[in-house]
Tab-separated table of C-alpha atoms and ligand atoms in Angstrom:
chain	number	residue	atom	x	y	z
A	132	MET	CA	-57.799	76.076	17.695
A	133	PRO	CA	-55.974	74.910	20.789
A	134	ILE	CA	-52.783	76.599	21.914
A	135	LYS	CA	-49.714	74.752	20.640
A	136	ILE	CA	-46.672	74.299	22.846
A	137	GLY	CA	-43.426	72.860	21.503
A	138	LEU	CA	-41.239	70.794	23.841
A	139	ILE	CA	-37.664	71.378	22.851
A	140	GLY	CA	-34.229	70.790	24.245
A	141	LYS	CA	-30.992	68.962	23.891
A	142	THR	CA	-31.349	65.304	23.030
A	143	ASN	CA	-31.942	62.894	25.948
A	144	THR	CA	-33.271	65.465	28.419
A	145	GLY	CA	-36.652	63.755	28.893
A	146	LYS	CA	-38.804	65.607	26.365
A	147	THR	CA	-40.722	62.492	25.350
A	148	THR	CA	-41.105	61.469	28.991
A	149	PHE	CA	-42.600	64.905	29.708
A	150	PHE	CA	-44.797	64.606	26.601
A	151	ASN	CA	-45.999	61.072	27.399
A	152	SER	CA	-46.773	61.973	30.993
A	153	SER	CA	-48.744	65.080	30.031
A	154	THR	CA	-50.690	63.436	27.243
A	155	LEU	CA	-50.660	59.800	28.383
A	156	SER	CA	-49.026	58.803	25.100
A	157	SER	CA	-46.601	55.946	24.730
A	158	ASP	CA	-43.940	57.289	22.391
A	159	GLU	CA	-40.529	55.661	22.681
A	160	ILE	CA	-38.253	56.747	25.540
A	161	SER	CA	-34.665	55.586	25.891
A	162	THR	CA	-31.285	56.420	27.350
A	163	TYR	CA	-29.862	56.905	23.842
A	164	PRO	CA	-29.600	60.273	22.130
A	165	PHE	CA	-32.005	60.966	19.233
A	166	THR	CA	-34.657	58.436	20.195
A	167	THR	CA	-37.351	60.724	18.823
A	168	LYS	CA	-36.873	61.108	15.088
A	169	LYS	CA	-40.140	62.676	14.011
A	170	SER	CA	-42.195	65.222	15.850
A	171	SER	CA	-45.324	63.974	17.479
A	172	THR	CA	-48.432	65.825	18.613
A	173	SER	CA	-50.953	65.028	21.311
A	174	THR	CA	-53.352	66.661	23.730
A	175	GLY	CA	-52.388	67.874	27.184
A	176	TYR	CA	-54.270	70.272	29.417
A	177	ALA	CA	-54.071	73.640	31.049
A	178	ILE	CA	-55.810	73.238	34.381
A	179	THR	CA	-57.579	76.011	36.245
A	180	LEU	CA	-60.239	76.347	38.937
A	181	CYS	CA	-63.694	75.728	37.493
A	182	VAL	CA	-66.406	78.271	38.252
A	183	HIS	CA	-69.239	75.772	38.727
A	184	PRO	CA	-68.945	75.580	42.545
A	185	GLU	CA	-69.353	79.346	42.744
A	186	PHE	CA	-72.496	79.161	40.608
A	187	ASN	CA	-73.655	76.243	42.718
A	188	VAL	CA	-74.491	73.993	39.760
A	189	ASN	CA	-73.224	70.767	38.294
A	190	ASP	CA	-71.624	71.527	34.953
A	191	ASN	CA	-71.756	69.625	31.643
A	192	PRO	CA	-68.396	70.367	30.031
A	193	ASN	CA	-68.225	70.130	26.278
A	194	ASN	CA	-64.946	71.514	24.909
A	195	SER	CA	-63.066	70.735	28.146
A	196	LYS	CA	-63.300	68.453	31.185
A	197	CYS	CA	-64.096	69.125	34.823
A	198	LYS	CA	-62.748	67.031	37.651
A	199	ASP	CA	-63.080	67.770	41.362
A	200	GLY	CA	-63.660	71.452	40.719
A	201	TRP	CA	-60.780	71.813	38.231
A	202	ARG	CA	-61.350	72.617	34.562
A	203	TYR	CA	-59.041	70.857	32.092
A	204	ILE	CA	-58.704	72.832	28.867
A	205	PRO	CA	-57.074	71.019	25.944
A	206	ILE	CA	-53.770	72.313	24.596
A	207	GLU	CA	-51.630	70.720	21.923
A	208	LEU	CA	-48.146	69.540	22.820
A	209	ILE	CA	-45.510	68.923	20.169
A	210	ASP	CA	-42.622	66.609	21.039
A	211	VAL	CA	-39.757	67.442	18.717
A	212	ALA	CA	-36.483	65.681	18.074
A	213	GLY	CA	-33.545	66.673	20.257
A	214	LEU	CA	-31.169	69.484	19.380
A	215	VAL	CA	-27.390	69.497	19.429
A	216	PRO	CA	-25.149	72.511	18.854
A	217	ASP	CA	-25.186	73.457	15.155
A	218	ALA	CA	-28.472	71.637	14.540
A	219	HIS	CA	-29.491	74.642	12.429
A	220	ARG	CA	-26.695	73.642	10.023
A	221	GLY	CA	-27.962	70.082	9.903
A	222	ARG	CA	-25.979	68.474	12.742
A	223	GLY	CA	-27.659	65.685	14.709
A	224	LEU	CA	-31.064	65.159	13.243
A	225	GLY	CA	-30.727	68.460	11.471
A	226	ASN	CA	-33.138	71.285	11.273
A	227	LYS	CA	-36.281	69.774	9.834
A	228	PHE	CA	-37.779	69.404	13.279
A	229	LEU	CA	-37.234	73.086	13.887
A	230	ASP	CA	-39.671	73.670	11.067
A	231	ASP	CA	-42.218	71.764	13.173
A	232	LEU	CA	-41.773	74.468	15.773
A	233	MET	CA	-42.969	77.122	13.384
A	234	ASN	CA	-46.532	76.282	14.415
A	235	ALA	CA	-45.858	76.483	18.131
A	236	ASP	CA	-47.343	79.416	20.032
A	237	ALA	CA	-44.892	78.886	22.870
A	238	ILE	CA	-41.950	76.753	23.853
A	239	ILE	CA	-41.023	74.708	26.896
A	240	ASN	CA	-37.272	74.295	26.920
A	241	ILE	CA	-36.441	71.112	28.818
A	242	ILE	CA	-32.920	70.880	30.204
A	243	ASP	CA	-31.304	67.857	31.845
A	244	PHE	CA	-30.502	68.874	35.398
A	245	SER	CA	-28.946	65.544	36.340
A	246	GLY	CA	-25.783	66.827	34.698
A	247	GLU	CA	-25.248	63.269	33.488
A	248	THR	CA	-25.386	64.005	29.768
A	249	ASN	CA	-23.304	66.441	27.753
A	250	GLU	CA	-24.385	68.787	24.968
A	251	GLU	CA	-24.558	65.848	22.587
A	252	GLY	CA	-26.893	63.970	24.944
A	253	GLU	CA	-24.178	61.405	25.735
A	254	LYS	CA	-23.568	60.007	29.190
A	255	ILE	CA	-20.691	61.644	31.035
A	256	GLU	CA	-19.034	60.163	34.091
A	257	ASN	CA	-17.488	63.120	35.823
A	258	PRO	CA	-19.759	66.041	35.210
A	259	GLU	CA	-17.977	69.323	34.731
A	260	TYR	CA	-20.757	70.155	32.386
A	261	ASP	CA	-23.075	73.072	33.171
A	262	PRO	CA	-26.721	72.318	32.227
A	263	LEU	CA	-27.594	76.017	32.305
A	264	ASN	CA	-25.534	76.396	29.115
A	265	GLU	CA	-28.317	74.508	27.376
A	266	VAL	CA	-30.659	77.444	27.849
A	267	VAL	CA	-28.270	79.630	25.879
A	268	PHE	CA	-27.343	77.144	23.164
A	269	ILE	CA	-30.931	76.064	22.481
A	270	ARG	CA	-32.062	79.676	22.082
A	271	GLU	CA	-29.090	80.360	19.843
A	272	GLU	CA	-29.996	77.362	17.674
A	273	ILE	CA	-33.565	78.608	17.277
A	274	ASP	CA	-32.356	82.114	16.452
A	275	LEU	CA	-29.904	80.894	13.817
A	276	TRP	CA	-32.475	78.570	12.322
A	277	LEU	CA	-35.039	81.397	12.173
A	278	ALA	CA	-32.407	83.695	10.627
A	279	GLY	CA	-31.863	80.977	8.000
A	280	VAL	CA	-35.610	80.795	7.302
A	281	ILE	CA	-35.701	84.570	6.810
A	282	ARG	CA	-32.632	84.448	4.547
A	283	ARG	CA	-34.128	81.661	2.432
A	284	ASN	CA	-37.264	83.713	1.867
A	285	TRP	CA	-35.452	86.978	1.290
A	286	GLY	CA	-35.657	86.661	-2.492
A	287	SER	CA	-39.380	87.493	-2.283
A	288	VAL	CA	-38.677	90.648	-0.283
A	289	GLU	CA	-36.076	91.680	-2.879
A	290	ARG	CA	-38.622	91.134	-5.648
A	291	PHE	CA	-41.096	93.413	-3.837
A	292	SER	CA	-38.361	96.079	-3.650
A	293	ARG	CA	-38.196	96.204	-7.439
A	294	GLY	CA	-41.928	96.882	-7.709
A	295	PRO	CA	-43.778	100.193	-7.299
A	296	ASN	CA	-44.643	101.669	-3.842
A	297	PHE	CA	-42.199	99.366	-2.075
A	298	ASN	CA	-42.716	99.283	1.681
A	299	MET	CA	-40.033	97.379	3.573
A	300	GLU	CA	-42.056	96.629	6.711
A	301	LYS	CA	-45.102	95.431	4.825
A	302	SER	CA	-43.048	93.320	2.450
A	303	ILE	CA	-41.193	91.530	5.216
A	304	ALA	CA	-44.437	91.012	7.115
A	305	SER	CA	-46.177	89.596	4.076
A	306	VAL	CA	-43.350	87.149	3.361
A	307	LEU	CA	-42.838	85.997	6.953
A	308	SER	CA	-46.505	85.811	7.903
A	309	GLY	CA	-46.777	83.123	5.224
A	310	LEU	CA	-44.477	81.094	7.484
A	311	GLY	CA	-46.837	81.302	10.441
A	312	ILE	CA	-45.399	84.324	12.258
A	313	LYS	CA	-48.024	86.938	13.075
A	314	SER	CA	-47.708	90.178	11.054
A	315	ARG	CA	-48.302	92.123	14.264
A	316	ASP	CA	-45.192	90.575	15.848
A	317	ILE	CA	-43.096	91.143	12.728
A	318	LEU	CA	-44.048	94.819	12.472
A	319	SER	CA	-43.453	95.409	16.136
A	320	CYS	CA	-39.951	93.819	15.880
A	321	LEU	CA	-39.030	95.834	12.815
A	322	ARG	CA	-39.896	99.040	14.680
A	323	LYS	CA	-37.475	98.154	17.447
A	324	ILE	CA	-34.374	97.561	15.325
A	325	GLU	CA	-32.239	99.436	12.848
A	326	TYR	CA	-31.641	97.784	9.520
A	327	PRO	CA	-30.471	98.602	5.979
A	328	PRO	CA	-33.250	100.274	3.966
A	329	MET	CA	-32.864	98.063	0.891
A	330	PRO	CA	-33.334	94.271	1.069
A	331	SER	CA	-30.282	93.707	-1.129
A	332	GLU	CA	-28.087	95.325	1.568
A	333	TRP	CA	-29.105	92.916	4.339
A	334	GLU	CA	-26.344	90.780	5.861
A	335	ASP	CA	-26.321	87.768	8.180
A	336	SER	CA	-26.172	90.002	11.243
A	337	ASP	CA	-29.385	91.757	10.132
A	338	TYR	CA	-31.268	88.486	9.681
A	339	GLU	CA	-29.987	87.309	13.057
A	340	GLN	CA	-30.976	90.494	14.830
A	341	LEU	CA	-34.516	90.226	13.489
A	342	ALA	CA	-34.673	86.493	14.248
A	343	ARG	CA	-33.647	87.019	17.873
A	344	LEU	CA	-36.387	89.557	18.524
A	345	LEU	CA	-38.961	87.550	16.597
A	346	ARG	CA	-38.209	84.450	18.625
A	347	LYS	CA	-38.659	86.355	21.874
A	348	MET	CA	-41.906	87.900	20.754
A	349	SER	CA	-43.548	85.103	18.825
A	350	LYS	CA	-42.232	82.068	20.693
A	351	PRO	CA	-42.296	82.909	24.393
A	352	SER	CA	-40.527	80.213	26.366
A	353	ILE	CA	-40.069	78.821	29.832
A	354	VAL	CA	-37.215	76.669	31.044
A	355	VAL	CA	-37.846	73.392	32.827
A	356	ALA	CA	-35.080	71.594	34.758
A	357	ASN	CA	-35.888	67.888	34.392
A	358	LYS	CA	-34.508	64.871	36.285
A	359	ILE	CA	-34.578	66.900	39.473
A	360	ASP	CA	-34.795	63.572	41.344
A	361	VAL	CA	-31.161	62.824	40.497
A	362	ALA	CA	-29.810	66.370	40.179
A	363	PRO	CA	-26.725	67.060	42.295
A	364	GLU	CA	-27.009	69.680	45.016
A	365	GLU	CA	-24.726	72.110	43.154
A	366	ASN	CA	-27.123	72.134	40.207
A	367	ILE	CA	-30.175	72.630	42.386
A	368	GLU	CA	-28.501	75.619	44.038
A	369	ARG	CA	-28.230	77.188	40.598
A	370	LEU	CA	-31.930	77.087	39.730
A	371	GLY	CA	-32.164	80.843	40.205
A	372	ASP	CA	-28.894	81.695	38.423
A	373	ILE	CA	-30.059	82.803	34.999
A	374	GLY	CA	-32.375	85.574	36.128
A	375	GLU	CA	-35.551	83.788	35.075
A	376	GLU	CA	-37.747	81.301	36.847
A	377	ILE	CA	-36.917	77.675	36.123
A	378	SER	CA	-39.408	74.944	37.042
A	379	ALA	CA	-37.984	71.922	38.846
A	380	VAL	CA	-39.445	68.799	37.229
A	381	ALA	CA	-39.337	65.028	37.560
A	382	ALA	CA	-41.091	63.939	34.354
A	383	GLN	CA	-40.349	60.280	34.951
A	384	TYR	CA	-42.210	60.420	38.251
A	385	GLU	CA	-45.182	62.129	36.646
A	386	LEU	CA	-45.331	59.318	34.094
A	387	ILE	CA	-45.272	56.664	36.825
A	388	LEU	CA	-47.969	58.483	38.812
A	389	ARG	CA	-50.269	59.044	35.834
A	390	ARG	CA	-49.963	55.412	34.786
A	391	GLY	CA	-50.369	54.203	38.377
A	392	ASN	CA	-53.540	56.258	38.577
A	393	GLY	CA	-54.771	54.749	35.301
A	394	ARG	CA	-54.166	51.248	36.662
A	395	GLY	CA	-56.008	51.930	39.896
A	396	ILE	CA	-52.888	51.556	42.072
A	397	ILE	CA	-52.901	55.123	43.315
A	398	ARG	CA	-55.183	58.117	43.138
A	399	TYR	CA	-53.381	61.055	41.591
A	400	ASP	CA	-54.416	64.025	39.488
A	401	PRO	CA	-51.960	66.122	37.473
A	402	GLY	CA	-50.672	69.013	39.527
A	403	ASP	CA	-51.357	67.317	42.889
A	404	ASN	CA	-48.560	67.613	45.404
A	405	THR	CA	-49.210	64.151	46.761
A	406	PHE	CA	-51.039	60.885	45.929
A	407	ASP	CA	-53.048	58.220	47.763
A	408	VAL	CA	-52.263	54.540	47.559
A	409	ILE	CA	-55.488	52.604	46.951
A	410	LYS	CA	-54.201	49.083	46.352
A	411	GLU	CA	-51.814	46.766	48.098
A	412	LEU	CA	-48.293	47.439	46.841
A	413	THR	CA	-45.427	45.115	46.070
A	414	GLU	CA	-42.240	45.884	47.988
A	415	GLU	CA	-40.683	47.301	44.844
A	416	GLN	CA	-43.639	49.579	44.218
A	417	GLU	CA	-43.537	50.776	47.789
A	418	VAL	CA	-39.847	51.684	47.593
A	419	GLY	CA	-40.404	53.479	44.278
A	420	LEU	CA	-43.418	55.416	45.501
A	421	ASN	CA	-41.607	56.438	48.685
A	422	LYS	CA	-38.858	57.985	46.597
A	423	ILE	CA	-41.427	59.804	44.506
A	424	GLU	CA	-43.238	61.030	47.604
A	425	ASN	CA	-40.030	62.512	49.019
A	426	VAL	CA	-39.233	64.420	45.841
A	427	MET	CA	-42.829	65.666	45.629
A	428	LYS	CA	-42.627	66.900	49.218
A	429	GLU	CA	-39.471	68.809	48.465
A	430	TYR	CA	-40.725	70.471	45.268
A	431	GLY	CA	-44.490	70.583	45.837
A	432	GLY	CA	-45.220	67.945	43.164
A	433	THR	CA	-43.530	66.607	40.045
A	434	GLY	CA	-43.630	70.009	38.342
A	435	VAL	CA	-44.992	68.749	35.003
A	436	GLN	CA	-48.511	70.158	35.199
A	437	ASN	CA	-47.257	73.281	36.946
A	438	SER	CA	-44.920	73.891	34.009
A	439	LEU	CA	-47.764	73.571	31.512
A	440	ASN	CA	-49.928	75.945	33.546
A	441	ARG	CA	-47.044	78.350	33.936
A	442	ALA	CA	-46.446	78.310	30.179
A	443	VAL	CA	-50.104	79.003	29.407
A	444	TYR	CA	-51.133	81.375	32.170
A	445	GLU	CA	-47.915	83.165	33.163
A	446	MET	CA	-45.727	83.137	30.101
A	447	MET	CA	-48.426	83.434	27.447
A	448	GLY	CA	-50.638	85.484	29.765
A	449	MET	CA	-53.794	83.539	28.975
A	450	ILE	CA	-57.041	83.714	30.935
A	451	THR	CA	-59.986	81.297	30.988
A	452	VAL	CA	-63.392	82.567	29.934
A	453	PHE	CA	-66.668	80.641	30.009
A	454	PRO	CA	-69.093	81.740	27.266
A	455	VAL	CA	-72.778	80.851	27.822
A	456	GLU	CA	-75.924	81.434	25.781
A	457	ASN	CA	-78.116	82.191	28.762
A	458	GLU	CA	-76.890	84.544	31.481
A	459	SER	CA	-79.361	83.352	34.124
A	460	HIS	CA	-78.938	79.598	33.789
A	461	TRP	CA	-75.374	79.570	32.408
A	462	VAL	CA	-76.250	77.073	29.688
A	463	ASP	CA	-75.669	76.623	25.985
A	464	GLY	CA	-78.515	76.135	23.460
A	465	LYS	CA	-78.870	72.490	24.517
A	466	GLY	CA	-79.171	73.202	28.210
A	467	ASN	CA	-75.578	72.164	29.068
A	468	LYS	CA	-74.369	74.130	32.072
A	469	LEU	CA	-71.067	76.011	31.744
A	470	PRO	CA	-70.176	73.889	28.714
A	471	ASP	CA	-67.123	75.642	27.347
A	472	ALA	CA	-63.925	77.170	28.639
A	473	TYR	CA	-61.771	79.221	26.270
A	474	LEU	CA	-58.193	80.275	26.709
A	475	MET	CA	-57.844	83.889	25.583
A	476	PRO	CA	-54.949	86.344	25.764
A	477	SER	CA	-55.451	88.627	28.771
A	478	GLY	CA	-56.783	91.979	27.671
A	479	SER	CA	-59.149	90.303	25.192
A	480	THR	CA	-62.503	92.015	24.843
A	481	PRO	CA	-66.008	90.490	24.669
A	482	ARG	CA	-65.893	90.921	20.894
A	483	ASP	CA	-62.646	88.899	20.746
A	484	LEU	CA	-64.446	86.165	22.674
A	485	ALA	CA	-67.340	86.319	20.208
A	486	TYR	CA	-64.887	85.754	17.337
A	487	GLU	CA	-63.253	82.911	19.239
A	488	VAL	CA	-66.635	81.176	19.630
A	489	HIS	CA	-67.471	81.606	15.939
A	490	THR	CA	-66.595	84.096	13.209
A	491	ASP	CA	-70.322	84.687	12.526
A	492	ILE	CA	-70.974	85.450	16.202
A	493	GLY	CA	-68.057	87.884	16.105
A	494	GLU	CA	-69.275	89.579	12.961
A	495	GLY	CA	-72.808	89.897	14.328
A	496	TYR	CA	-71.602	91.045	17.775
A	497	LEU	CA	-73.999	93.477	19.468
A	498	TYR	CA	-73.029	93.475	23.163
A	499	ALA	CA	-72.123	91.171	26.049
A	500	ILE	CA	-73.483	90.461	29.518
A	501	ASP	CA	-71.492	89.473	32.584
A	502	ALA	CA	-73.368	86.460	33.968
A	503	ARG	CA	-72.250	87.222	37.532
A	504	SER	CA	-73.756	90.681	37.707
A	505	ASN	CA	-76.256	90.240	34.883
A	506	ARG	CA	-75.109	93.615	33.597
A	507	ARG	CA	-74.050	94.659	30.154
A	508	ILE	CA	-70.303	95.142	29.876
A	509	SER	CA	-68.637	97.778	27.802
A	510	GLU	CA	-67.093	96.998	24.456
A	511	ASP	CA	-63.562	97.661	25.740
A	512	TYR	CA	-63.949	95.613	28.928
A	513	GLY	CA	-60.827	93.512	29.489
A	514	LEU	CA	-61.953	89.937	30.166
A	515	LYS	CA	-60.726	88.380	33.419
A	516	GLU	CA	-59.869	84.853	34.519
A	517	GLY	CA	-63.103	82.974	35.263
A	518	ASP	CA	-65.465	85.435	33.567
A	519	VAL	CA	-68.794	83.909	32.489
A	520	ILE	CA	-70.087	85.878	29.541
A	521	LYS	CA	-73.141	85.871	27.349
A	522	ILE	CA	-72.599	87.308	23.889
A	523	VAL	CA	-75.552	88.905	22.162
A	524	SER	CA	-75.097	88.679	18.407
A	525	THR	CA	-77.265	88.900	15.317
A	526	ALA	CA	-75.862	85.483	14.384
A	527	LYS	CA	-77.244	82.390	16.069
B	286	GTP	N1	-33.897	60.307	36.613
B	286	GTP	C1	-34.739	60.736	35.674
B	286	GTP	N2	-34.612	60.285	34.406
B	286	GTP	C2	-35.493	60.745	33.489
B	286	GTP	C3	-36.519	61.684	33.810
B	286	GTP	N3	-37.215	61.951	32.679
B	286	GTP	C4	-36.653	61.213	31.699
B	286	GTP	N4	-35.622	60.481	32.172
B	286	GTP	C5	-34.773	59.526	31.429
B	286	GTP	O1	-34.008	60.253	30.455
B	286	GTP	C6	-33.781	59.420	29.296
B	286	GTP	C7	-34.220	60.157	28.050
B	286	GTP	O2	-35.622	60.337	28.075
B	286	GTP	P1	-36.470	60.683	26.758
B	286	GTP	O3	-37.830	61.071	27.227
B	286	GTP	O4	-36.352	59.620	25.743
B	286	GTP	O5	-35.650	61.985	26.294
B	286	GTP	P2	-35.798	62.871	24.964
B	286	GTP	O6	-35.401	64.239	25.357
B	286	GTP	O7	-37.140	62.681	24.373
B	286	GTP	O8	-34.664	62.234	24.067
B	286	GTP	P3	-34.486	62.219	22.453
B	286	GTP	O9	-35.808	61.970	21.833
B	286	GTP	O10	-33.546	61.078	22.251
B	286	GTP	O11	-33.888	63.538	22.111
B	286	GTP	C8	-34.589	58.140	29.542
B	286	GTP	O12	-33.701	57.170	30.048
B	286	GTP	C9	-35.592	58.539	30.598
B	286	GTP	O13	-36.069	57.471	31.388
B	286	GTP	C10	-36.624	62.127	35.164
B	286	GTP	O14	-37.490	62.927	35.555
B	286	GTP	N5	-35.706	61.629	36.040
B	287	MG	MG1	-37.695	61.995	22.573
């Protein structure tokens, strides 16, 4: 199953523009708040260096794509409706869309760095407004929504408490894991906080405390400052002000570049810090592309693909592993060279990879071979970025 990343933020920050540019979709974009009313899902990519040049072969990718030495591994992006303060109570488009986030493995929080729209996503003329506040209010909305989800399901925990051998941690984990939160994360949060021993004694502050930790653990997030092309200097100076890295992004430019590439006007690949013009341009196109080129020079690109890669590789701590069925020719059963690339949490073992390939392969796992050294690797070996691994299993 591909990694799922939810794009969230205040309304009108450019979430759909970011989504369309990353997935080449054509969902509606407009200057009005709440353009997106239903969440939408499509495929984007995490992009990493492919290993085929090192192995000196041409590859035949199957679950991913390879272009100019870069491997594109599919990830799922979810574009959700915009949030306003008190969305968890039903303001704006309400909280239904937050339920769509339940499935997300991670979150990209897109803020509007132009400073031209307020918390409600409305145009403001004289911006006193601080876009960094959005980071705080969006997280608060998610926490309060998650606290509400826990509260709504608390009746089941209370019922468990009336049964024999009641175990608070296990009961909460069993109720919340049904909502898509991993039991491991729930247990680890519960061990970090103090809370009333009986479910009937829990108050709002207890639900909120648990929700806050759960959000941090189960929905890691990065912040993306969009509309950097029109952001005032005083906003740009504040990129480092919240003690976490914020990516500077111009999603609109990425969309223009990706479409221009599709139409054969320019040559541009996601993540590039520049582009080549390959067709004669109209004057208007030339002016537009010059603007884009200047912003790309300043920020090293449009920031869209870098944000996706940062979310997957830095924030989620994923690595890319290439399983093969033959350690000498790096092929699958059909002779395809280096066919698959899997995103795995760093620290995963060869057995984890076996399970990722197929449950049967995992269950029949015997040992694994590193295709670079042709040596057996130990069971507790921590897989590394770019490892090419043959799994030996009783299952075929
Ligand atoms: N200057 C500039 N404008 C942008 C950029 N990205 C998006 N916009 C504009 O911001 C406005 C809102 O974009 P959308 O993508 O619809 O924003 P959204 O966050 O999906 O909005 P809702 O679905 O209504 O919550 C549109 O007018 C976009 O053209 C950018 O990088 N730079
Ligand atoms: Mg939208």
